[in-house]
XYZ file of C-alpha atoms in Angstrom:
728
model
C 94.851 8.234 40.432
C 95.609 5.358 42.748
C 96.476 6.219 46.301
C 99.814 4.641 47.141
C 99.412 5.397 50.868
C 96.243 3.387 51.314
C 96.492 0.529 53.781
C 95.452 -2.790 52.388
C 93.840 -4.695 55.243
C 92.141 -8.025 55.700
C 88.646 -8.989 56.660
C 89.118 -8.253 60.348
C 90.476 -4.755 59.745
C 94.083 -5.754 60.436
C 97.013 -5.612 58.098
C 97.321 -9.004 56.372
C 100.515 -10.972 56.823
C 102.593 -11.561 53.768
C 102.471 -15.169 52.645
C 104.954 -16.952 50.429
C 103.900 -17.057 46.843
C 103.033 -20.284 45.101
C 106.274 -19.995 43.136
C 108.300 -19.661 46.352
C 106.559 -22.640 47.931
C 107.235 -24.703 44.803
C 110.987 -24.084 44.981
C 111.036 -24.753 48.732
C 109.358 -28.121 48.280
C 111.568 -28.926 45.312
C 114.772 -28.271 47.314
C 113.554 -30.362 50.230
C 112.599 -33.262 47.971
C 115.970 -33.113 46.200
C 117.787 -33.204 49.557
C 115.798 -36.213 50.718
C 116.466 -38.020 47.448
C 120.184 -37.281 47.717
C 120.232 -38.563 51.301
C 118.494 -41.769 50.307
C 120.809 -42.265 47.344
C 123.842 -41.671 49.540
C 122.688 -44.130 52.193
C 121.732 -46.744 49.639
C 125.014 -46.277 47.790
C 127.010 -46.406 51.017
C 125.415 -49.639 52.147
C 125.127 -51.373 48.787
C 128.599 -50.591 47.477
C 130.098 -53.630 49.311
C 128.296 -56.971 49.417
C 126.964 -57.751 52.871
C 127.144 -61.177 54.550
C 126.036 -62.484 57.933
C 128.317 -63.060 60.894
C 127.833 -66.843 60.535
C 128.905 -66.741 56.880
C 131.993 -64.794 57.951
C 132.867 -67.480 60.502
C 132.545 -70.185 57.830
C 134.931 -68.269 55.532
C 137.420 -67.881 58.394
C 137.329 -71.588 59.184
C 137.788 -72.357 55.457
C 140.947 -70.185 55.433
C 139.577 -67.736 52.863
C 139.975 -64.539 54.951
C 143.243 -62.619 54.734
C 142.473 -59.367 56.537
C 139.675 -57.728 58.504
C 139.126 -54.112 59.553
C 136.339 -52.941 61.859
C 134.725 -49.529 62.014
C 132.108 -49.175 64.663
C 129.855 -52.217 64.397
C 130.809 -52.837 60.779
C 133.618 -55.151 59.691
C 135.199 -55.204 56.225
C 136.719 -58.432 54.871
C 139.543 -58.979 52.371
C 139.834 -62.521 51.002
C 143.049 -64.397 50.342
C 142.463 -64.651 46.598
C 140.893 -61.184 46.319
C 141.279 -59.082 43.183
C 141.141 -55.901 45.217
C 144.294 -53.822 45.615
C 145.345 -54.123 49.312
C 146.214 -50.415 49.369
C 142.548 -49.537 48.687
C 141.334 -51.742 51.541
C 139.061 -51.135 53.513
C 137.512 -48.508 51.168
C 137.132 -51.402 48.791
C 136.418 -54.840 50.315
C 135.104 -58.218 49.246
C 132.490 -58.422 51.965
C 131.126 -56.557 54.917
C 129.149 -57.739 57.931
C 127.696 -56.283 61.083
C 128.488 -57.613 64.530
C 127.016 -56.907 67.936
C 129.720 -57.978 70.430
C 133.178 -56.750 69.532
C 134.831 -58.821 72.268
C 133.334 -61.969 70.821
C 134.693 -61.083 67.353
C 138.181 -60.343 68.726
C 138.184 -63.598 70.674
C 137.109 -65.545 67.579
C 139.896 -64.110 65.407
C 142.469 -64.690 68.147
C 141.345 -68.320 68.616
C 141.641 -68.903 64.875
C 145.122 -67.413 64.598
C 146.319 -69.602 67.533
C 144.549 -72.784 66.360
C 142.166 -73.002 69.305
C 138.984 -73.547 67.296
C 137.377 -76.972 67.537
C 137.737 -77.481 63.797
C 141.519 -76.770 63.921
C 142.425 -79.540 66.399
C 145.139 -77.318 67.896
C 146.889 -76.635 64.567
C 147.464 -72.920 63.836
C 147.012 -71.738 60.250
C 150.027 -70.956 58.123
C 148.629 -67.549 57.115
C 147.073 -65.712 59.977
C 144.311 -63.132 59.651
C 145.536 -59.550 59.937
C 142.874 -57.858 62.108
C 142.591 -54.117 62.787
C 139.947 -52.944 65.209
C 138.269 -49.464 65.189
C 140.956 -47.850 63.011
C 138.582 -46.184 60.496
C 136.101 -44.247 62.583
C 132.782 -43.173 61.131
C 132.734 -39.585 59.803
C 130.597 -36.977 61.535
C 128.400 -36.810 58.466
C 127.770 -40.547 58.589
C 126.972 -40.214 62.260
C 124.369 -37.468 61.900
C 123.041 -38.661 58.554
C 120.173 -40.755 59.948
C 119.084 -37.974 62.269
C 119.393 -35.354 59.525
C 117.340 -37.444 57.125
C 114.647 -37.892 59.732
C 114.587 -34.138 60.454
C 114.286 -33.262 56.770
C 111.417 -35.704 56.367
C 109.685 -34.105 59.371
C 110.149 -30.566 57.941
C 108.869 -31.647 54.549
C 105.847 -33.270 56.135
C 105.192 -30.127 58.177
C 105.158 -27.907 55.094
C 102.970 -30.324 53.185
C 100.445 -30.489 56.018
C 100.533 -26.689 56.399
C 99.939 -26.245 52.675
C 96.996 -28.631 52.800
C 95.557 -26.786 55.804
C 96.033 -23.456 54.038
C 94.211 -24.705 50.960
C 91.442 -26.000 53.195
C 91.294 -22.641 54.965
C 91.049 -20.813 51.664
C 88.231 -23.097 50.619
C 86.449 -22.365 53.877
C 87.167 -18.618 53.391
C 85.274 -18.365 50.108
C 82.454 -16.700 51.931
C 84.637 -13.824 53.121
C 84.508 -10.576 51.211
C 87.334 -9.561 48.901
C 86.784 -5.884 49.545
C 89.928 -3.802 50.086
C 89.823 -1.418 53.024
C 91.658 1.826 52.377
C 92.229 4.351 55.137
C 93.693 7.848 54.887
C 92.711 8.208 51.237
C 94.691 11.118 49.762
C 92.394 11.947 46.833
C 90.466 15.209 47.218
C 87.852 17.028 45.182
C 90.609 19.341 43.930
C 92.138 16.322 42.166
C 88.902 15.754 40.220
C 88.598 18.244 37.370
C 85.791 18.729 34.887
C 82.968 17.466 37.172
C 81.934 20.542 39.134
C 78.201 19.737 39.356
C 78.886 16.143 40.320
C 81.257 17.280 43.077
C 78.634 19.699 44.409
C 76.106 16.859 44.525
C 78.544 14.652 46.404
C 79.357 17.359 48.932
C 76.205 16.458 50.880
C 77.567 12.974 51.501
C 80.789 14.435 52.852
C 78.863 16.713 55.197
C 76.821 13.783 56.500
C 79.886 11.625 57.104
C 81.635 14.469 58.942
C 78.645 15.614 60.991
C 75.681 13.211 60.769
C 73.843 14.859 63.694
C 73.438 18.003 61.605
C 70.949 16.079 59.442
C 69.476 13.544 61.870
C 68.359 16.144 64.423
C 66.202 17.719 61.718
C 64.700 14.370 60.760
C 66.594 14.261 57.464
C 67.729 10.950 56.048
C 70.856 10.803 53.977
C 70.650 8.698 50.806
C 71.589 5.118 51.574
C 72.978 4.564 48.119
C 74.285 6.699 45.266
C 74.613 5.281 41.761
C 77.216 6.909 39.515
C 76.259 6.469 35.885
C 78.472 7.397 32.974
C 80.735 6.185 30.192
C 84.025 4.463 31.072
C 86.854 6.800 32.029
C 84.732 9.722 33.199
C 86.046 9.566 36.762
C 83.363 7.659 38.685
C 85.896 5.773 40.798
C 87.886 8.968 41.343
C 84.771 10.727 42.648
C 84.117 7.916 45.120
C 87.715 8.103 46.366
C 87.458 11.878 46.673
C 84.411 11.498 48.936
C 86.349 9.110 51.172
C 89.354 11.453 51.174
C 87.324 14.561 51.979
C 85.364 12.877 54.766
C 88.412 10.968 56.079
C 86.506 7.732 56.661
C 87.325 4.097 55.815
C 86.747 3.225 52.193
C 85.767 -0.314 51.128
C 86.173 -0.954 47.412
C 85.147 -4.087 45.536
C 84.160 -5.047 42.008
C 80.776 -6.525 41.237
C 82.399 -9.591 39.704
C 84.213 -10.350 42.999
C 80.968 -11.438 44.637
C 80.027 -14.307 42.360
C 81.882 -17.637 42.317
C 81.124 -21.064 40.910
C 80.093 -22.313 44.367
C 76.492 -21.805 45.378
C 75.934 -19.315 48.191
C 79.395 -17.753 48.090
C 78.223 -14.447 46.629
C 75.475 -13.961 49.200
C 77.894 -14.814 52.006
C 80.386 -12.236 50.743
C 77.690 -9.578 50.631
C 76.772 -10.284 54.254
C 80.396 -10.218 55.349
C 81.026 -6.927 53.521
C 78.146 -5.135 55.190
C 79.013 -6.616 58.608
C 82.498 -5.140 58.330
C 81.124 -1.814 57.091
C 78.808 -1.564 60.107
C 81.682 -2.270 62.491
C 83.746 0.537 60.893
C 80.915 3.055 60.490
C 80.885 5.782 59.381
C 82.384 4.475 56.154
C 81.896 4.174 52.414
C 81.288 1.014 50.404
C 82.152 1.391 46.725
C 80.973 -1.316 44.307
C 82.476 -0.859 40.861
C 80.730 -2.287 37.781
C 77.666 -3.246 39.782
C 75.900 -4.424 36.620
C 77.980 -7.620 36.912
C 75.867 -8.644 39.911
C 72.837 -6.352 39.689
C 71.307 -7.385 36.365
C 67.587 -7.888 36.158
C 66.271 -11.087 37.709
C 64.384 -13.558 35.590
C 65.898 -12.196 32.369
C 67.474 -14.416 29.780
C 66.460 -17.468 27.823
C 66.942 -19.868 30.731
C 65.743 -17.843 33.700
C 65.932 -19.611 37.042
C 67.322 -18.701 40.431
C 71.042 -18.908 39.770
C 73.949 -17.875 41.956
C 74.011 -14.327 40.597
C 70.372 -13.789 41.505
C 70.961 -15.082 45.033
C 73.775 -12.572 45.385
C 71.529 -9.774 44.125
C 68.761 -10.788 46.528
C 71.176 -10.617 49.445
C 72.437 -7.211 48.280
C 68.871 -5.910 48.154
C 68.193 -7.145 51.677
C 71.397 -5.670 53.093
C 70.884 -2.260 51.499
C 67.351 -2.033 52.842
C 68.235 -3.602 56.180
C 70.307 -0.885 57.822
C 69.295 2.633 58.712
C 71.003 5.771 57.517
C 72.040 6.655 61.069
C 74.541 3.819 61.010
C 76.728 5.949 58.782
C 77.256 3.476 55.940
C 76.832 4.843 52.439
C 76.928 2.613 49.376
C 78.301 4.114 46.179
C 78.128 2.080 42.985
C 79.294 2.758 39.450
C 78.094 1.426 36.119
C 77.890 2.367 32.460
C 74.825 0.158 31.848
C 72.004 1.412 34.115
C 69.428 0.044 31.672
C 70.191 -3.566 32.634
C 69.983 -3.096 36.408
C 67.144 -4.636 38.387
C 64.379 -2.087 39.186
C 64.356 -3.154 42.844
C 67.964 -2.006 43.108
C 67.146 1.477 41.853
C 64.127 2.183 44.025
C 64.103 4.754 46.828
C 65.633 3.346 49.982
C 68.431 1.561 48.165
C 70.007 3.683 45.455
C 68.105 6.855 46.149
C 70.121 8.985 43.758
C 71.543 8.564 40.322
C 74.329 10.991 39.484
C 75.197 11.089 35.794
C 78.906 11.628 35.231
C 79.037 12.784 31.629
C 82.021 13.329 29.423
C 83.554 16.728 30.171
C 82.719 19.780 28.099
C 85.319 22.080 26.571
C 85.877 23.922 29.857
C 86.128 20.677 31.799
C 88.573 19.231 29.292
C 90.807 22.266 29.632
C 90.847 21.904 33.431
C 91.630 18.203 33.169
C 94.507 18.927 30.800
C 95.897 21.494 33.232
C 95.761 18.927 36.055
C 97.611 16.296 34.038
C 100.266 18.756 32.811
C 101.381 20.084 36.200
C 104.652 18.177 36.243
C 105.357 18.345 32.510
C 107.550 20.978 30.763
C 105.589 22.682 27.996
C 106.677 24.768 25.025
C 105.303 28.250 24.411
C 103.078 27.108 21.536
C 100.964 24.751 23.692
C 97.378 25.996 23.839
C 95.118 23.881 26.038
C 92.032 25.764 24.883
C 92.707 24.605 21.342
C 93.447 21.089 22.578
C 90.176 21.038 24.509
C 88.277 22.026 21.371
C 89.708 19.213 19.236
C 89.192 16.524 21.898
C 85.408 16.446 21.742
C 84.140 13.199 23.265
C 87.341 12.522 25.210
C 86.973 11.390 28.819
C 89.293 12.286 31.669
C 91.146 9.005 31.219
C 91.595 9.733 27.511
C 93.013 13.192 28.219
C 95.413 11.800 30.816
C 96.541 9.279 28.227
C 97.024 12.040 25.653
C 99.362 14.019 27.930
C 101.256 10.874 28.867
C 101.709 9.894 25.215
C 102.888 13.434 24.397
C 105.524 13.208 27.133
C 106.638 9.797 25.838
C 106.967 11.139 22.290
C 109.061 14.064 23.556
C 111.363 11.768 25.530
C 111.700 9.455 22.540
C 113.050 12.347 20.457
C 115.436 13.426 23.276
C 113.743 16.798 23.625
C 113.009 18.700 26.833
C 109.763 20.544 25.998
C 106.387 19.139 24.984
C 105.197 21.011 21.917
C 101.772 21.390 20.369
C 102.799 18.999 17.612
C 103.540 16.360 20.250
C 100.056 16.791 21.717
C 98.465 16.643 18.264
C 100.395 13.479 17.508
C 99.295 12.003 20.841
C 95.645 12.802 20.079
C 95.867 11.086 16.713
C 97.640 8.140 18.326
C 94.896 7.734 20.936
C 92.120 8.041 18.359
C 93.545 6.061 15.449
C 96.660 4.268 16.683
C 100.392 4.773 16.109
C 101.883 5.787 12.798
C 102.867 3.015 10.397
C 105.641 4.629 8.399
C 107.283 1.285 7.662
C 104.379 0.141 5.495
C 105.238 0.207 1.817
C 102.766 2.453 -0.043
C 102.884 2.946 -3.794
C 103.107 6.434 -5.245
C 99.651 6.086 -6.816
C 98.041 5.017 -3.523
C 99.774 7.839 -1.699
C 98.488 10.344 -4.232
C 94.958 8.943 -4.016
C 95.056 9.210 -0.214
C 96.256 12.834 -0.415
C 93.358 13.841 -2.677
C 90.905 11.839 -0.558
C 91.868 13.639 2.667
C 92.087 16.993 0.882
C 88.524 16.439 -0.328
C 87.336 15.908 3.237
C 89.175 19.027 4.416
C 87.901 21.376 1.705
C 84.274 20.271 2.145
C 84.583 20.691 5.921
C 86.232 24.121 5.548
C 83.572 25.327 3.113
C 80.346 23.827 4.506
C 80.937 23.246 8.223
C 80.901 26.781 9.615
C 80.707 25.494 13.187
C 83.915 23.482 12.856
C 87.502 24.111 11.886
C 89.909 21.760 10.148
C 92.618 21.006 12.688
C 94.905 18.397 11.126
C 95.235 16.465 7.863
C 97.646 13.594 7.386
C 98.361 10.878 4.837
C 100.411 8.800 7.275
C 98.798 5.441 7.845
C 97.386 4.794 11.310
C 95.629 1.602 12.299
C 93.271 0.636 9.482
C 93.169 4.171 8.043
C 95.448 5.197 5.182
C 95.004 8.839 6.218
C 92.804 11.035 8.384
C 91.293 14.496 8.724
C 90.537 15.925 12.170
C 88.143 18.817 12.764
C 87.355 20.718 15.929
C 84.241 22.564 17.063
C 84.455 26.325 17.219
C 81.857 26.300 20.010
C 80.892 23.499 22.374
C 77.371 22.422 21.384
C 75.300 19.508 22.627
C 72.835 19.393 19.740
C 72.931 19.398 15.946
C 70.492 20.894 13.460
C 69.239 19.430 10.188
C 71.736 21.527 8.237
C 74.629 20.432 10.433
C 73.765 16.761 9.972
C 73.559 17.245 6.217
C 76.977 18.905 6.321
C 78.312 15.883 8.201
C 77.070 13.616 5.404
C 78.628 15.886 2.780
C 81.888 15.968 4.752
C 82.001 12.170 4.859
C 81.354 12.069 1.109
C 84.139 14.548 0.315
C 86.857 11.889 0.037
C 85.004 9.755 -2.534
C 83.999 12.878 -4.498
C 87.658 14.012 -4.728
C 88.733 10.591 -6.021
C 86.051 10.581 -8.717
C 86.796 14.184 -9.685
C 90.568 13.708 -10.092
C 90.972 10.041 -11.039
C 87.560 9.316 -12.563
C 87.173 6.076 -10.604
C 86.206 4.776 -7.175
C 88.292 2.908 -4.578
C 87.628 0.955 -1.392
C 89.146 3.686 0.789
C 85.743 5.286 1.409
C 84.130 2.245 3.072
C 84.146 3.771 6.546
C 82.862 7.087 5.164
C 79.953 5.306 3.495
C 79.057 3.570 6.746
C 79.123 6.895 8.587
C 76.944 8.582 5.947
C 74.382 5.787 6.100
C 74.182 5.823 9.905
C 73.642 9.594 10.030
C 71.002 9.552 7.303
C 69.126 6.607 8.856
C 69.139 8.273 12.282
C 67.752 11.472 10.708
C 64.856 9.498 9.212
C 64.053 7.001 11.984
C 65.033 8.762 15.221
C 65.275 12.534 14.745
C 62.068 13.088 12.763
C 63.883 15.027 10.015
C 62.255 13.347 7.034
C 59.389 15.307 5.414
C 57.830 12.015 4.363
C 57.464 10.558 7.873
C 57.501 13.714 9.970
C 57.525 13.312 13.758
C 57.407 9.517 13.749
C 59.863 7.414 15.748
C 60.928 4.418 13.690
C 64.142 3.480 15.447
C 65.103 1.149 18.304
C 67.140 1.372 21.470
C 70.804 1.795 20.727
C 71.824 -0.897 23.228
C 70.049 -4.252 23.212
C 69.782 -6.268 26.394
C 69.425 -9.820 25.121
C 67.994 -11.082 28.388
C 65.065 -8.682 28.061
C 64.802 -7.682 24.398
C 65.511 -10.925 22.549
C 61.868 -11.030 21.341
C 61.804 -7.381 20.248
C 60.763 -6.713 16.662
C 60.295 -3.743 14.372
C 57.170 -1.699 15.019
C 56.517 -0.884 11.361
C 55.611 -2.748 8.216
C 57.843 -3.896 5.382
C 56.394 -1.146 3.192
C 57.517 1.499 5.692
C 60.933 -0.178 5.830
C 61.288 0.218 2.051
C 60.267 3.860 2.237
C 62.818 4.431 4.990
C 65.525 3.054 2.707
C 64.396 5.416 -0.055
C 64.584 8.420 2.260
C 68.056 7.415 3.448
C 69.193 7.072 -0.162
C 67.770 10.485 -1.032
C 69.590 12.244 1.816
C 72.887 10.623 0.888
C 72.503 11.488 -2.806
C 71.626 15.145 -2.172
C 74.590 15.754 0.129
C 76.933 13.790 -2.126
C 76.028 16.191 -4.932
C 76.685 19.158 -2.601
C 80.146 17.840 -1.769
C 80.943 17.269 -5.467
C 79.886 20.802 -6.388
C 82.016 22.261 -3.572
C 85.110 20.434 -4.801
C 84.552 21.428 -8.423
C 84.380 25.066 -7.350
C 87.657 24.686 -5.418
C 89.575 22.254 -7.615
C 92.665 24.516 -7.673
C 92.805 24.534 -3.867
C 92.290 20.752 -3.913
C 95.395 20.350 -6.084
C 97.467 22.672 -3.889
C 96.450 20.886 -0.671
C 97.187 17.456 -2.151
C 100.606 18.687 -3.336
C 101.467 20.008 0.142
C 100.308 16.758 1.736
C 102.497 14.715 -0.586
C 105.435 16.942 0.332
C 104.910 17.310 4.111
C 102.571 14.362 4.892
C 100.835 16.336 7.694
C 99.423 19.867 7.767
C 97.556 21.848 10.419
C 94.869 24.522 10.647
C 97.178 27.480 9.887
C 98.387 25.749 6.745
C 94.804 24.984 5.682
C 93.892 28.660 6.147
C 96.789 29.660 3.874
C 95.732 27.210 1.193
C 92.071 28.272 1.294
C 93.128 31.934 1.101
C 94.746 31.252 -2.276
C 98.409 30.656 -1.382
C 100.492 28.464 -3.650
C 101.995 25.160 -2.577
C 105.497 26.676 -2.503
C 104.371 29.502 -0.200
C 102.688 27.092 2.196
C 105.730 24.796 2.308
C 108.036 27.779 2.940
C 105.822 28.940 5.817
C 105.850 25.442 7.330
C 109.642 25.310 7.112
C 109.848 28.684 8.830
C 107.699 27.497 11.739
C 109.777 24.344 12.046
C 112.949 26.445 12.219
C 111.454 28.610 14.994
C 110.617 25.500 17.027
C 114.112 24.161 16.451
C 115.656 27.392 17.746
C 113.404 27.360 20.818
C 114.450 23.810 21.565
C 118.120 24.717 21.110
C 117.774 27.684 23.488
C 116.033 25.480 26.029
C 118.843 22.931 25.734
C 121.532 25.578 26.278
C 119.668 26.995 29.264
C 119.453 23.510 30.729
C 123.193 22.996 30.278
C 123.931 26.401 31.821
C 121.808 25.644 34.879
C 123.443 22.244 35.274
C 126.928 23.787 35.024
C 126.037 26.491 37.546
C 124.670 23.897 39.965
C 127.889 21.901 39.586
C 130.025 24.960 40.317
C 128.002 25.782 43.432
C 128.347 22.218 44.632
C 132.098 22.332 44.025
C 132.433 25.599 45.968
C 130.480 24.131 48.886
C 132.751 21.095 48.893
C 135.911 23.288 48.894
C 134.507 25.447 51.697
C 133.678 22.342 53.771
C 137.179 20.894 53.251
C 138.791 24.190 54.263
C 136.655 24.592 57.386
C 137.399 20.966 58.345
C 141.146 21.584 58.020
C 141.662 19.099 55.243
C 143.093 21.759 52.917
C 144.973 24.909 53.856
C 144.260 27.029 50.782
C 141.272 29.279 51.298
C 138.647 29.015 48.541
C 138.232 32.004 46.259
C 134.639 32.486 47.342
C 135.698 32.884 50.999
C 138.457 35.317 50.045
C 135.984 37.506 48.192
C 133.658 37.344 51.159
C 136.444 38.365 53.520
C 137.375 41.370 51.412
C 133.855 42.564 50.887
C 133.334 44.495 54.200
C 136.564 46.512 53.835
C 135.810 47.170 50.202
C 132.338 48.340 51.120
C 133.727 50.626 53.854
C 136.277 52.140 51.425
C 133.509 52.739 48.931
C 131.398 54.484 51.574
C 134.287 56.737 52.627
C 135.043 57.693 49.029
C 131.396 58.482 48.383
C 131.245 60.735 51.487
C 134.384 62.697 50.393
C 132.978 63.175 46.899
C 129.658 64.359 48.330
C 131.320 66.898 50.668
C 133.515 68.199 47.856
C 130.517 68.625 45.555
C 128.527 70.467 48.244
C 131.475 72.818 48.876
C 131.796 73.638 45.181
C 128.069 74.339 44.919
C 128.239 76.670 47.927
C 131.180 78.627 46.506
C 129.444 78.942 43.159
C 126.310 80.264 44.829
C 128.261 82.887 46.802
C 130.020 84.045 43.685
C 126.717 84.496 41.847
C 125.325 86.502 44.701
């Protein structure tokens, strides 16, 4: 459970400032560039729309008598020729030429001299058509005035952002050596939020005591473990335990993943390790949690290439840092992994990770507690039994169980119901294990019938031979790659299996193929996964468990998980002759238990037919229905019983819906009465609400009732007294 109140802080312990995202910066730059382009286009269009000439060329045209009119605007002059094709009404927006002058007085004097014939070239003769000159009539617009300055400012702003972006990228490059650890303070997770790990919590309690009161241990010469390694399968709550320690001790909590240390640049990982531990020492006492430490802590020198790569440098620095500070500094390193076999031995020695706490999958009691935790805020129907759910979820982790309850709530909401039923939880379990139902797939009647007999075969063999387990659910609805499934649950939570139990598992896996051969007289590919399971169990019995009379107590197996960097040269420790004998023993075990499953089905062929018929009718049946079938009930009786249970659930849901509507209506009425009372007290309305009238009458009514009761009591006492005197 993530803590939403944690403070995400930077490397210096301060809250990081929010920076614009790359997407936001992209749009900012794009808008600025578009504005600059528009400005440039406008300026270029404004200046290039009319052909420009020099002042000397203008004078030549005037002397030649080609100019008819001139209009000035600022230092710009627009010229209309005598034989111009331009409409005079559109002048000076449209002009034949434009030129720029410096001295306006000189221009005015030149035009005046021309109109009066005073130019040297005119010889005192004035022109017949004089030039019509208008000075400073069309003033420049404010936009044209500020346009150069605005363009310059935009270019400066754009340059500033570009330079800042380049400096930020450079700063990020220089900050590669800083740790990516997230500092969380005021962690809200407590040990009470972690269910199903009682022993692990008790082991961690010592760390909490040290972080709260370190002098309690140091004055006695005790040294708290510098590092604690949490080992366990994914989803068992290793990260939650680490958060609970931080929450209970109320100390800063640094969290980082092992993969966050290593980068493509040499030396970055080691630098981040140093920076992480420097920050931890400054904030001591504190916790440092490294998740998936196997990403950086794998054995050195392993692999086909070997060499001192970046990951090994990071590991070397981690080893130095963990052994370089004393326990009195109050920094405890907690790491989590599900592959302790690949970790470097130097990392696991005393003085670094002193303790290894195995966080196993929860047992039946732990699973029940976890289910109760994850169902606190969920409405449940009366038929929900978490003890039964815990029994059928063998091998589920805490994360799996949380997912089951979440999926059950989603299924309930999808059907517009208000209570989570046991069927919803069963459906959620099947969905988590096998995937969602695929009802849309087209299945032929023959394939559906074959699947029904296949799953019924599994169920009957399990019911008959597996005394330690109970058939929980059978379905012929396709899920994932499976055309159907049969789920069993343990009657008692056991951590070991005997020879007989393993043989029963093989027979159970063979039950589907046996039923197909018994009814249809042929085989199908639907038993491929069952065959694989049978072979794996039988081979493990021969090579690992010492259950073969031919080999006895001889280990002929190999490690279940192969570390290529260390075990790529590993080879079998027995001869080819022994390998052939192992295959013979595996074949014998499979054949014997296959025959047991076939005999069981032949003895119960009538029940096999009934169960297959019910499955074809209802698609899914549960343990109560299986008990009815195995007790000799007919298919019609079982189907009638299932319909009856469905009707009971429907009525419960209908009652719950009506109760919900009644509560909502009552809440609405109370709200309406409060609103009327508030309006009356505020003087908005003059009519007194009925509730206030009843309240006003209540004291008088109560007083009248008291007076009447006293009169009746006195009258009764008087009658009793008179009767007593008469008897005397």
